[in-house]
Amino acid sequence: MNDRVIHRVKQTISVRRNSLFVKLLGGFLLVIGLLLSFNVLSFAFFQTNIQKEIIDHNTLNMKNTVNGYEQQFRHVESDLMRFYFNERFATLVGANDQPNYNSVAAVKTEMNSLLSNKLLKLENVFILFRDNTLVIEKESTTNTVNMFTKFYVSEPYGPVFWQRQFAENYTFRVYPAADFREYKFDKTVADKGELLPVVIKNKFSSQYIVAALLDARSMFRSLHYNGEDHFFILDPAGEPLYRSKPVEPAVGKSAWNGALPNDLSFDGNEGYSFRDDRYYFYKRGADSELIYVNVIPNVRIASQVQRLNLMLLGIMAAAVVASLLISVWLSIRFNSPIQGMIRLLQKSGQPDKMKTNIREFDWLGRSISEMLHANHGYHQDLRRKNKLLQTYGYMSKIKSIHHWNDVRDLIETSKPFYLVAFQLSFTEKFGQLAQEDQDKTAYYIHEYVNLQMSERFAGSVTLQMEKEQILTLLFGAEDASAVTDTLLRLKQVFDRDKDYGFVTMAFHPAKRNPSELSQAYEESQAMLGSRLLNRETQIITALPAEELEVPMTSAQEQELLSGLLAGSGDKAAELLGQLLGQMAQRGANARRFAEFGKETSAKVLKLLLEHQYDISRLLDGESPFIMLKNCWSVEEYAGFFRRFTGEAAELVRERKAEQDPIRDFVLDYVAKHYGEDISLEHVADKCNLSRGYLSSYFHEKTGQTFSEYMNGLRMQKAKEMLSETDSRIQDIATEVGYRNVNSFIRMFKRMCGLTPGEFRRIALQQASEP
């Protein structure tokens, strides 16, 4: 009796020892013990080396910072040397030691190319001349007084300082950083920030020097790993060039005002000193000989050591506790499902046996033979896949895509059908919903339409052709009026949410043969496009009549574009409003309005791009073609065009408002003498400029060549005279500067799209209309 009890106890202990829970928990505890031992040994080893590692870390960071600054100065020096040794700038100074103005454009192009490289941290690059007050910089040319008393103003760096650099003997020098500001024409002051002046000289080209202003704070943020440090750059003599933080009055005995001690020495090229409870890490630049100093309070290093010790101990303790809890939790999580599987499998009889060292796996092994016979869900899965293939088959047939016979067998190809198309349109309020809700909307509408159609018409098939388009094929409907009644009920439902969107339903009440599926789909698309211009759900049951074309005539297009180039957005908006009104009177549908909006917007954008305007400023950066999708009335289209043409005209007016003496002189001279025989050479002589330089300059400032501007102005004056006077065409040609009337007629037709006589006839007709 006692032997049997002892045997059962041993058997129970053996079974429990071989259980999955015990095996998992034992393995986790063993891993935890090994990791804990490793962490204890690692902590004991590294604890004595932490402070040294932190000092080495700060030394390495200082080295990386210095390498970054030195490399930055080398790049700047190398890039600025181009202005001395590049063959393109060899003629920057003429034979009389005066600036060569013909080289200014090439110099400015090179400057802007350098300034576009954000890695150089260049605020500006400029060239000063020894025997001339001219200054060439990124935006324009000016003189030293304006440059350093208006645009880049700083007390240490006035005009006298820069002129004095011609007498200094050096090739590359970095001067102390200072705050710069700009005095604008409206008497406001703009802060340029703290800039670091750099001057490059070449003894072989002493007539001019090249200088740059570096963004000192941006360089510090990008090159130094910790922006909270007190960081200094000193010249080789120890004078400060830059400090990351200003000097402030010290408060308390142990406080520091942020200035370096006067007797601080920098022995060797790099190292650190410990004074006044602070570490002074320093390194001398290999190329520039500049001295870089980084000040770190000892309390920070000590706190880092203490914080790291506490963090390591905390992580170790947390890791042990978390590991124990996770080990128990995972063991239970792994064990419990298997126990449940065993309880379920035990009800299935006596499966084959499979011996293992773990009791739970024994049960799973004996149950594998029963699990192999499970075959649930295959039939339902096949039905779902056949439904997907059926949908694919209908979509392929609608769009005339060849598909294999197995798919063709799944679709109905013998019964006549009705076709109903649904086009979804959404309002701005819908766009304010969460993206997830927007993505689900089309799916829910598809499911609702499918439910309504399948309940009313057996055998119907509803397809999601596009994200915003649904198609329903009705094979069981015998009467078209039943389909219309269903669509009316759907319209009542859709009208409840008209604030969020509306639906266009196209249904032609004529049954179609299966072979006409593609044709019926194309007709439904034409019907969807024939909806009226409003924000209501519409049911369209007739094919659209031939669309009335309301194109913009060549004269109207020229009037629109000329008005914009003249900066008159109101006239352009008024013209477009008249065209929209004509379209509405002639019954144009929504698609025609949309096409007109797209074509007109494209013409305006093309005009602005051809004249090099920045179209990204229009409409707050939003695409006009996207905004047109939200226009569903003549008033909304007119409002869009008022804003669009107004902002386009504002771009033109802004450019015209820019003060430029050369451009303004040319425009004023042409405006006064356009009726005379003037040429580009004649105007260039008036400006004391070469013909080529004036041609390039005029095109850069106006976006037009001199000839294009002259011809445009003459044609504009001619149109005014044709509309407002009864003078002969020959007299008008002479008045606007054409001695040959045939040349005038050819130019007028090329620029306006019709002859002067045709233009006058149309203008008189429009003037006589009420």
mmCIF file with all atom_site columns, C-alpha atoms in Angstrom, residues 555-738:
data_model
loop_
_atom_site.group_PDB
_atom_site.id
_atom_site.type_symbol
_atom_site.label_atom_id
_atom_site.label_alt_id
_atom_site.label_comp_id
_atom_site.label_asym_id
_atom_site.label_entity_id
_atom_site.label_seq_id
_atom_site.pdbx_PDB_ins_code
_atom_site.Cartn_x
_atom_site.Cartn_y
_atom_site.Cartn_z
_atom_site.occupancy
_atom_site.B_iso_or_equiv
_atom_site.pdbx_formal_charge
_atom_site.auth_seq_id
_atom_site.auth_comp_id
_atom_site.auth_asym_id
_atom_site.auth_atom_id
_atom_site.pdbx_PDB_model_num
ATOM 1   C CA . ALA A 1 555 ? -9.998  88.271  -79.506 1.00 0.00 ? 555 ALA A CA 1
ATOM 2   C CA . GLN A 1 556 ? -11.504 87.478  -76.102 1.00 0.00 ? 556 GLN A CA 1
ATOM 3   C CA . GLU A 1 557 ? -8.546  85.303  -75.187 1.00 0.00 ? 557 GLU A CA 1
ATOM 4   C CA . GLN A 1 558 ? -6.143  88.079  -76.196 1.00 0.00 ? 558 GLN A CA 1
ATOM 5   C CA . GLU A 1 559 ? -8.204  90.574  -74.214 1.00 0.00 ? 559 GLU A CA 1
ATOM 6   C CA . LEU A 1 560 ? -8.093  88.303  -71.153 1.00 0.00 ? 560 LEU A CA 1
ATOM 7   C CA . LEU A 1 561 ? -4.358  87.704  -71.298 1.00 0.00 ? 561 LEU A CA 1
ATOM 8   C CA . SER A 1 562 ? -3.550  91.319  -72.135 1.00 0.00 ? 562 SER A CA 1
ATOM 9   C CA . GLY A 1 563 ? -5.655  92.481  -69.208 1.00 0.00 ? 563 GLY A CA 1
ATOM 10  C CA . LEU A 1 564 ? -3.770  90.186  -66.849 1.00 0.00 ? 564 LEU A CA 1
ATOM 11  C CA . LEU A 1 565 ? -0.396  91.359  -68.176 1.00 0.00 ? 565 LEU A CA 1
ATOM 12  C CA . ALA A 1 566 ? -1.600  94.900  -67.623 1.00 0.00 ? 566 ALA A CA 1
ATOM 13  C CA . GLY A 1 567 ? -2.405  94.003  -63.990 1.00 0.00 ? 567 GLY A CA 1
ATOM 14  C CA . SER A 1 568 ? -6.180  94.436  -64.426 1.00 0.00 ? 568 SER A CA 1
ATOM 15  C CA . GLY A 1 569 ? -7.771  91.454  -62.694 1.00 0.00 ? 569 GLY A CA 1
ATOM 16  C CA . ASP A 1 570 ? -11.210 93.108  -62.567 1.00 0.00 ? 570 ASP A CA 1
ATOM 17  C CA . LYS A 1 571 ? -11.451 93.365  -66.366 1.00 0.00 ? 571 LYS A CA 1
ATOM 18  C CA . ALA A 1 572 ? -10.385 89.722  -66.750 1.00 0.00 ? 572 ALA A CA 1
ATOM 19  C CA . ALA A 1 573 ? -12.934 88.585  -64.150 1.00 0.00 ? 573 ALA A CA 1
ATOM 20  C CA . GLU A 1 574 ? -15.649 90.674  -65.846 1.00 0.00 ? 574 GLU A CA 1
ATOM 21  C CA . LEU A 1 575 ? -14.923 89.057  -69.228 1.00 0.00 ? 575 LEU A CA 1
ATOM 22  C CA . LEU A 1 576 ? -15.011 85.550  -67.752 1.00 0.00 ? 576 LEU A CA 1
ATOM 23  C CA . GLY A 1 577 ? -18.238 86.394  -65.913 1.00 0.00 ? 577 GLY A CA 1
ATOM 24  C CA . GLN A 1 578 ? -19.839 87.395  -69.230 1.00 0.00 ? 578 GLN A CA 1
ATOM 25  C CA . LEU A 1 579 ? -18.753 84.115  -70.831 1.00 0.00 ? 579 LEU A CA 1
ATOM 26  C CA . LEU A 1 580 ? -20.128 82.119  -67.884 1.00 0.00 ? 580 LEU A CA 1
ATOM 27  C CA . GLY A 1 581 ? -23.430 83.964  -68.216 1.00 0.00 ? 581 GLY A CA 1
ATOM 28  C CA . GLN A 1 582 ? -23.577 83.168  -71.952 1.00 0.00 ? 582 GLN A CA 1
ATOM 29  C CA . MET A 1 583 ? -22.937 79.482  -71.212 1.00 0.00 ? 583 MET A CA 1
ATOM 30  C CA . ALA A 1 584 ? -25.701 79.438  -68.595 1.00 0.00 ? 584 ALA A CA 1
ATOM 31  C CA . GLN A 1 585 ? -28.154 81.099  -71.061 1.00 0.00 ? 585 GLN A CA 1
ATOM 32  C CA . ARG A 1 586 ? -27.339 78.483  -73.710 1.00 0.00 ? 586 ARG A CA 1
ATOM 33  C CA . GLY A 1 587 ? -27.940 75.607  -71.268 1.00 0.00 ? 587 GLY A CA 1
ATOM 34  C CA . ALA A 1 588 ? -24.378 74.340  -70.905 1.00 0.00 ? 588 ALA A CA 1
ATOM 35  C CA . ASN A 1 589 ? -24.080 71.334  -68.590 1.00 0.00 ? 589 ASN A CA 1
ATOM 36  C CA . ALA A 1 590 ? -21.762 70.823  -65.627 1.00 0.00 ? 590 ALA A CA 1
ATOM 37  C CA . ARG A 1 591 ? -19.132 69.021  -67.698 1.00 0.00 ? 591 ARG A CA 1
ATOM 38  C CA . ARG A 1 592 ? -18.909 71.934  -70.179 1.00 0.00 ? 592 ARG A CA 1
ATOM 39  C CA . PHE A 1 593 ? -18.485 74.386  -67.298 1.00 0.00 ? 593 PHE A CA 1
ATOM 40  C CA . ALA A 1 594 ? -15.738 72.186  -65.838 1.00 0.00 ? 594 ALA A CA 1
ATOM 41  C CA . GLU A 1 595 ? -13.921 71.986  -69.181 1.00 0.00 ? 595 GLU A CA 1
ATOM 42  C CA . PHE A 1 596 ? -14.170 75.757  -69.598 1.00 0.00 ? 596 PHE A CA 1
ATOM 43  C CA . GLY A 1 597 ? -12.756 76.277  -66.104 1.00 0.00 ? 597 GLY A CA 1
ATOM 44  C CA . LYS A 1 598 ? -9.832  73.916  -66.725 1.00 0.00 ? 598 LYS A CA 1
ATOM 45  C CA . GLU A 1 599 ? -9.001  75.383  -70.142 1.00 0.00 ? 599 GLU A CA 1
ATOM 46  C CA . THR A 1 600 ? -9.128  78.967  -68.884 1.00 0.00 ? 600 THR A CA 1
ATOM 47  C CA . SER A 1 601 ? -7.047  78.195  -65.784 1.00 0.00 ? 601 SER A CA 1
ATOM 48  C CA . ALA A 1 602 ? -4.466  76.409  -67.929 1.00 0.00 ? 602 ALA A CA 1
ATOM 49  C CA . LYS A 1 603 ? -4.189  79.425  -70.256 1.00 0.00 ? 603 LYS A CA 1
ATOM 50  C CA . VAL A 1 604 ? -3.651  81.811  -67.334 1.00 0.00 ? 604 VAL A CA 1
ATOM 51  C CA . LEU A 1 605 ? -1.031  79.530  -65.739 1.00 0.00 ? 605 LEU A CA 1
ATOM 52  C CA . LYS A 1 606 ? 0.745   79.126  -69.081 1.00 0.00 ? 606 LYS A CA 1
ATOM 53  C CA . LEU A 1 607 ? 0.846   82.920  -69.502 1.00 0.00 ? 607 LEU A CA 1
ATOM 54  C CA . LEU A 1 608 ? 2.329   83.418  -66.028 1.00 0.00 ? 608 LEU A CA 1
ATOM 55  C CA . LEU A 1 609 ? 4.906   80.667  -66.521 1.00 0.00 ? 609 LEU A CA 1
ATOM 56  C CA . GLU A 1 610 ? 5.969   82.086  -69.893 1.00 0.00 ? 610 GLU A CA 1
ATOM 57  C CA . HIS A 1 611 ? 6.595   85.426  -68.179 1.00 0.00 ? 611 HIS A CA 1
ATOM 58  C CA . GLN A 1 612 ? 8.422   83.742  -65.275 1.00 0.00 ? 612 GLN A CA 1
ATOM 59  C CA . TYR A 1 613 ? 5.966   84.558  -62.505 1.00 0.00 ? 613 TYR A CA 1
ATOM 60  C CA . ASP A 1 614 ? 5.965   82.499  -59.287 1.00 0.00 ? 614 ASP A CA 1
ATOM 61  C CA . ILE A 1 615 ? 2.611   80.697  -59.579 1.00 0.00 ? 615 ILE A CA 1
ATOM 62  C CA . SER A 1 616 ? 3.133   78.897  -56.264 1.00 0.00 ? 616 SER A CA 1
ATOM 63  C CA . ARG A 1 617 ? 1.841   82.061  -54.557 1.00 0.00 ? 617 ARG A CA 1
ATOM 64  C CA . LEU A 1 618 ? -1.565  81.767  -56.245 1.00 0.00 ? 618 LEU A CA 1
ATOM 65  C CA . LEU A 1 619 ? -4.562  80.493  -54.249 1.00 0.00 ? 619 LEU A CA 1
ATOM 66  C CA . ASP A 1 620 ? -2.427  79.852  -51.140 1.00 0.00 ? 620 ASP A CA 1
ATOM 67  C CA . GLY A 1 621 ? -0.492  77.160  -53.012 1.00 0.00 ? 621 GLY A CA 1
ATOM 68  C CA . GLU A 1 622 ? -3.594  75.052  -53.796 1.00 0.00 ? 622 GLU A CA 1
ATOM 69  C CA . SER A 1 623 ? -4.140  73.739  -57.321 1.00 0.00 ? 623 SER A CA 1
ATOM 70  C CA . PRO A 1 624 ? -6.843  75.678  -59.225 1.00 0.00 ? 624 PRO A CA 1
ATOM 71  C CA . PHE A 1 625 ? -7.948  72.431  -60.883 1.00 0.00 ? 625 PHE A CA 1
ATOM 72  C CA . ILE A 1 626 ? -8.747  70.934  -57.476 1.00 0.00 ? 626 ILE A CA 1
ATOM 73  C CA . MET A 1 627 ? -10.632 74.065  -56.415 1.00 0.00 ? 627 MET A CA 1
ATOM 74  C CA . LEU A 1 628 ? -12.696 73.938  -59.629 1.00 0.00 ? 628 LEU A CA 1
ATOM 75  C CA . LYS A 1 629 ? -14.053 70.530  -58.574 1.00 0.00 ? 629 LYS A CA 1
ATOM 76  C CA . ASN A 1 630 ? -15.910 72.303  -55.746 1.00 0.00 ? 630 ASN A CA 1
ATOM 77  C CA . CYS A 1 631 ? -17.674 74.766  -58.094 1.00 0.00 ? 631 CYS A CA 1
ATOM 78  C CA . TRP A 1 632 ? -21.291 73.781  -58.721 1.00 0.00 ? 632 TRP A CA 1
ATOM 79  C CA . SER A 1 633 ? -22.922 77.079  -59.691 1.00 0.00 ? 633 SER A CA 1
ATOM 80  C CA . VAL A 1 634 ? -22.240 79.994  -62.022 1.00 0.00 ? 634 VAL A CA 1
ATOM 81  C CA . GLU A 1 635 ? -21.676 82.197  -58.958 1.00 0.00 ? 635 GLU A CA 1
ATOM 82  C CA . GLU A 1 636 ? -19.069 79.816  -57.552 1.00 0.00 ? 636 GLU A CA 1
ATOM 83  C CA . TYR A 1 637 ? -17.241 79.692  -60.887 1.00 0.00 ? 637 TYR A CA 1
ATOM 84  C CA . ALA A 1 638 ? -17.369 83.495  -61.101 1.00 0.00 ? 638 ALA A CA 1
ATOM 85  C CA . GLY A 1 639 ? -16.102 83.795  -57.525 1.00 0.00 ? 639 GLY A CA 1
ATOM 86  C CA . PHE A 1 640 ? -13.250 81.416  -58.263 1.00 0.00 ? 640 PHE A CA 1
ATOM 87  C CA . PHE A 1 641 ? -12.222 83.371  -61.378 1.00 0.00 ? 641 PHE A CA 1
ATOM 88  C CA . ARG A 1 642 ? -12.417 86.691  -59.480 1.00 0.00 ? 642 ARG A CA 1
ATOM 89  C CA . ARG A 1 643 ? -9.969  85.391  -56.920 1.00 0.00 ? 643 ARG A CA 1
ATOM 90  C CA . PHE A 1 644 ? -7.771  83.580  -59.460 1.00 0.00 ? 644 PHE A CA 1
ATOM 91  C CA . THR A 1 645 ? -7.445  86.467  -61.925 1.00 0.00 ? 645 THR A CA 1
ATOM 92  C CA . GLY A 1 646 ? -7.172  88.979  -59.066 1.00 0.00 ? 646 GLY A CA 1
ATOM 93  C CA . GLU A 1 647 ? -4.192  87.169  -57.558 1.00 0.00 ? 647 GLU A CA 1
ATOM 94  C CA . ALA A 1 648 ? -2.619  86.675  -61.004 1.00 0.00 ? 648 ALA A CA 1
ATOM 95  C CA . ALA A 1 649 ? -2.983  90.383  -61.734 1.00 0.00 ? 649 ALA A CA 1
ATOM 96  C CA . GLU A 1 650 ? -1.523  91.187  -58.323 1.00 0.00 ? 650 GLU A CA 1
ATOM 97  C CA . LEU A 1 651 ? 1.632   89.250  -59.276 1.00 0.00 ? 651 LEU A CA 1
ATOM 98  C CA . VAL A 1 652 ? 1.913   91.421  -62.382 1.00 0.00 ? 652 VAL A CA 1
ATOM 99  C CA . ARG A 1 653 ? 1.334   94.623  -60.429 1.00 0.00 ? 653 ARG A CA 1
ATOM 100 C CA . GLU A 1 654 ? 3.926   93.656  -57.824 1.00 0.00 ? 654 GLU A CA 1
ATOM 101 C CA . ARG A 1 655 ? 6.556   93.149  -60.509 1.00 0.00 ? 655 ARG A CA 1
ATOM 102 C CA . LYS A 1 656 ? 5.628   96.430  -62.159 1.00 0.00 ? 656 LYS A CA 1
ATOM 103 C CA . ALA A 1 657 ? 5.802   98.191  -58.802 1.00 0.00 ? 657 ALA A CA 1
ATOM 104 C CA . GLU A 1 658 ? 9.410   97.184  -58.248 1.00 0.00 ? 658 GLU A CA 1
ATOM 105 C CA . GLN A 1 659 ? 11.639  100.210 -58.639 1.00 0.00 ? 659 GLN A CA 1
ATOM 106 C CA . ASP A 1 660 ? 14.278  99.808  -61.277 1.00 0.00 ? 660 ASP A CA 1
ATOM 107 C CA . PRO A 1 661 ? 15.755  102.916 -62.932 1.00 0.00 ? 661 PRO A CA 1
ATOM 108 C CA . ILE A 1 662 ? 16.872  101.248 -66.160 1.00 0.00 ? 662 ILE A CA 1
ATOM 109 C CA . ARG A 1 663 ? 13.608  99.361  -66.698 1.00 0.00 ? 663 ARG A CA 1
ATOM 110 C CA . ASP A 1 664 ? 11.488  102.384 -65.756 1.00 0.00 ? 664 ASP A CA 1
ATOM 111 C CA . PHE A 1 665 ? 13.428  104.631 -68.141 1.00 0.00 ? 665 PHE A CA 1
ATOM 112 C CA . VAL A 1 666 ? 12.968  102.182 -71.018 1.00 0.00 ? 666 VAL A CA 1
ATOM 113 C CA . LEU A 1 667 ? 9.240   101.734 -70.317 1.00 0.00 ? 667 LEU A CA 1
ATOM 114 C CA . ASP A 1 668 ? 8.700   105.487 -70.015 1.00 0.00 ? 668 ASP A CA 1
ATOM 115 C CA . TYR A 1 669 ? 10.685  106.221 -73.179 1.00 0.00 ? 669 TYR A CA 1
ATOM 116 C CA . VAL A 1 670 ? 8.774   103.575 -75.170 1.00 0.00 ? 670 VAL A CA 1
ATOM 117 C CA . ALA A 1 671 ? 5.438   104.842 -73.825 1.00 0.00 ? 671 ALA A CA 1
ATOM 118 C CA . LYS A 1 672 ? 6.267   108.358 -75.072 1.00 0.00 ? 672 LYS A CA 1
ATOM 119 C CA . HIS A 1 673 ? 7.863   107.441 -78.437 1.00 0.00 ? 673 HIS A CA 1
ATOM 120 C CA . TYR A 1 674 ? 6.107   104.198 -79.488 1.00 0.00 ? 674 TYR A CA 1
ATOM 121 C CA . GLY A 1 675 ? 4.817   105.951 -82.578 1.00 0.00 ? 675 GLY A CA 1
ATOM 122 C CA . GLU A 1 676 ? 8.354   106.733 -83.766 1.00 0.00 ? 676 GLU A CA 1
ATOM 123 C CA . ASP A 1 677 ? 10.853  104.518 -85.516 1.00 0.00 ? 677 ASP A CA 1
ATOM 124 C CA . ILE A 1 678 ? 12.784  103.435 -82.408 1.00 0.00 ? 678 ILE A CA 1
ATOM 125 C CA . SER A 1 679 ? 14.968  100.362 -81.920 1.00 0.00 ? 679 SER A CA 1
ATOM 126 C CA . LEU A 1 680 ? 16.728  98.557  -79.116 1.00 0.00 ? 680 LEU A CA 1
ATOM 127 C CA . GLU A 1 681 ? 20.070  100.067 -80.214 1.00 0.00 ? 681 GLU A CA 1
ATOM 128 C CA . HIS A 1 682 ? 18.578  103.561 -80.021 1.00 0.00 ? 682 HIS A CA 1
ATOM 129 C CA . VAL A 1 683 ? 17.254  103.030 -76.485 1.00 0.00 ? 683 VAL A CA 1
ATOM 130 C CA . ALA A 1 684 ? 20.530  101.378 -75.387 1.00 0.00 ? 684 ALA A CA 1
ATOM 131 C CA . ASP A 1 685 ? 22.415  104.493 -76.509 1.00 0.00 ? 685 ASP A CA 1
ATOM 132 C CA . LYS A 1 686 ? 20.074  106.610 -74.415 1.00 0.00 ? 686 LYS A CA 1
ATOM 133 C CA . CYS A 1 687 ? 20.977  104.458 -71.376 1.00 0.00 ? 687 CYS A CA 1
ATOM 134 C CA . ASN A 1 688 ? 24.724  104.376 -72.163 1.00 0.00 ? 688 ASN A CA 1
ATOM 135 C CA . LEU A 1 689 ? 24.501  100.561 -72.252 1.00 0.00 ? 689 LEU A CA 1
ATOM 136 C CA . SER A 1 690 ? 25.342  97.965  -74.857 1.00 0.00 ? 690 SER A CA 1
ATOM 137 C CA . ARG A 1 691 ? 22.541  96.467  -76.921 1.00 0.00 ? 691 ARG A CA 1
ATOM 138 C CA . GLY A 1 692 ? 23.163  92.906  -75.646 1.00 0.00 ? 692 GLY A CA 1
ATOM 139 C CA . TYR A 1 693 ? 23.253  93.917  -71.993 1.00 0.00 ? 693 TYR A CA 1
ATOM 140 C CA . LEU A 1 694 ? 20.050  95.989  -72.245 1.00 0.00 ? 694 LEU A CA 1
ATOM 141 C CA . SER A 1 695 ? 18.289  93.142  -74.085 1.00 0.00 ? 695 SER A CA 1
ATOM 142 C CA . SER A 1 696 ? 19.144  90.611  -71.353 1.00 0.00 ? 696 SER A CA 1
ATOM 143 C CA . TYR A 1 697 ? 18.382  93.093  -68.571 1.00 0.00 ? 697 TYR A CA 1
ATOM 144 C CA . PHE A 1 698 ? 14.981  94.096  -70.019 1.00 0.00 ? 698 PHE A CA 1
ATOM 145 C CA . HIS A 1 699 ? 13.953  90.451  -70.494 1.00 0.00 ? 699 HIS A CA 1
ATOM 146 C CA . GLU A 1 700 ? 15.007  89.587  -66.944 1.00 0.00 ? 700 GLU A CA 1
ATOM 147 C CA . LYS A 1 701 ? 13.045  92.471  -65.411 1.00 0.00 ? 701 LYS A CA 1
ATOM 148 C CA . THR A 1 702 ? 9.855   92.266  -67.514 1.00 0.00 ? 702 THR A CA 1
ATOM 149 C CA . GLY A 1 703 ? 9.684   88.650  -68.707 1.00 0.00 ? 703 GLY A CA 1
ATOM 150 C CA . GLN A 1 704 ? 9.429   89.924  -72.313 1.00 0.00 ? 704 GLN A CA 1
ATOM 151 C CA . THR A 1 705 ? 11.874  90.801  -75.028 1.00 0.00 ? 705 THR A CA 1
ATOM 152 C CA . PHE A 1 706 ? 12.083  94.445  -76.107 1.00 0.00 ? 706 PHE A CA 1
ATOM 153 C CA . SER A 1 707 ? 10.447  93.588  -79.439 1.00 0.00 ? 707 SER A CA 1
ATOM 154 C CA . GLU A 1 708 ? 7.580   91.683  -77.773 1.00 0.00 ? 708 GLU A CA 1
ATOM 155 C CA . TYR A 1 709 ? 6.877   94.559  -75.390 1.00 0.00 ? 709 TYR A CA 1
ATOM 156 C CA . MET A 1 710 ? 7.046   97.179  -78.156 1.00 0.00 ? 710 MET A CA 1
ATOM 157 C CA . ASN A 1 711 ? 4.681   95.213  -80.430 1.00 0.00 ? 711 ASN A CA 1
ATOM 158 C CA . GLY A 1 712 ? 2.294   94.490  -77.536 1.00 0.00 ? 712 GLY A CA 1
ATOM 159 C CA . LEU A 1 713 ? 2.119   98.168  -76.589 1.00 0.00 ? 713 LEU A CA 1
ATOM 160 C CA . ARG A 1 714 ? 1.550   99.255  -80.189 1.00 0.00 ? 714 ARG A CA 1
ATOM 161 C CA . MET A 1 715 ? -1.210  96.658  -80.675 1.00 0.00 ? 715 MET A CA 1
ATOM 162 C CA . GLN A 1 716 ? -2.899  97.756  -77.434 1.00 0.00 ? 716 GLN A CA 1
ATOM 163 C CA . LYS A 1 717 ? -2.880  101.387 -78.590 1.00 0.00 ? 717 LYS A CA 1
ATOM 164 C CA . ALA A 1 718 ? -4.144  100.300 -82.004 1.00 0.00 ? 718 ALA A CA 1
ATOM 165 C CA . LYS A 1 719 ? -7.066  98.391  -80.456 1.00 0.00 ? 719 LYS A CA 1
ATOM 166 C CA . GLU A 1 720 ? -8.035  101.443 -78.422 1.00 0.00 ? 720 GLU A CA 1
ATOM 167 C CA . MET A 1 721 ? -8.000  103.630 -81.537 1.00 0.00 ? 721 MET A CA 1
ATOM 168 C CA . LEU A 1 722 ? -9.946  101.026 -83.551 1.00 0.00 ? 722 LEU A CA 1
ATOM 169 C CA . SER A 1 723 ? -12.619 100.837 -80.830 1.00 0.00 ? 723 SER A CA 1
ATOM 170 C CA . GLU A 1 724 ? -12.878 104.518 -79.950 1.00 0.00 ? 724 GLU A CA 1
ATOM 171 C CA . THR A 1 725 ? -12.221 106.400 -83.251 1.00 0.00 ? 725 THR A CA 1
ATOM 172 C CA . ASP A 1 726 ? -13.200 106.142 -86.903 1.00 0.00 ? 726 ASP A CA 1
ATOM 173 C CA . SER A 1 727 ? -9.666  106.833 -88.194 1.00 0.00 ? 727 SER A CA 1
ATOM 174 C CA . ARG A 1 728 ? -8.456  104.915 -91.215 1.00 0.00 ? 728 ARG A CA 1
ATOM 175 C CA . ILE A 1 729 ? -6.461  101.770 -90.568 1.00 0.00 ? 729 ILE A CA 1
ATOM 176 C CA . GLN A 1 730 ? -3.516  103.251 -92.529 1.00 0.00 ? 730 GLN A CA 1
ATOM 177 C CA . ASP A 1 731 ? -3.546  106.350 -90.302 1.00 0.00 ? 731 ASP A CA 1
ATOM 178 C CA . ILE A 1 732 ? -3.716  104.190 -87.153 1.00 0.00 ? 732 ILE A CA 1
ATOM 179 C CA . ALA A 1 733 ? -0.753  102.111 -88.409 1.00 0.00 ? 733 ALA A CA 1
ATOM 180 C CA . THR A 1 734 ? 1.298   105.280 -88.881 1.00 0.00 ? 734 THR A CA 1
ATOM 181 C CA . GLU A 1 735 ? 0.196   106.613 -85.500 1.00 0.00 ? 735 GLU A CA 1
ATOM 182 C CA . VAL A 1 736 ? 1.479   103.527 -83.647 1.00 0.00 ? 736 VAL A CA 1
ATOM 183 C CA . GLY A 1 737 ? 4.815   103.421 -85.493 1.00 0.00 ? 737 GLY A CA 1
ATOM 184 C CA . TYR A 1 738 ? 4.255   101.314 -88.633 1.00 0.00 ? 738 TYR A CA 1
#
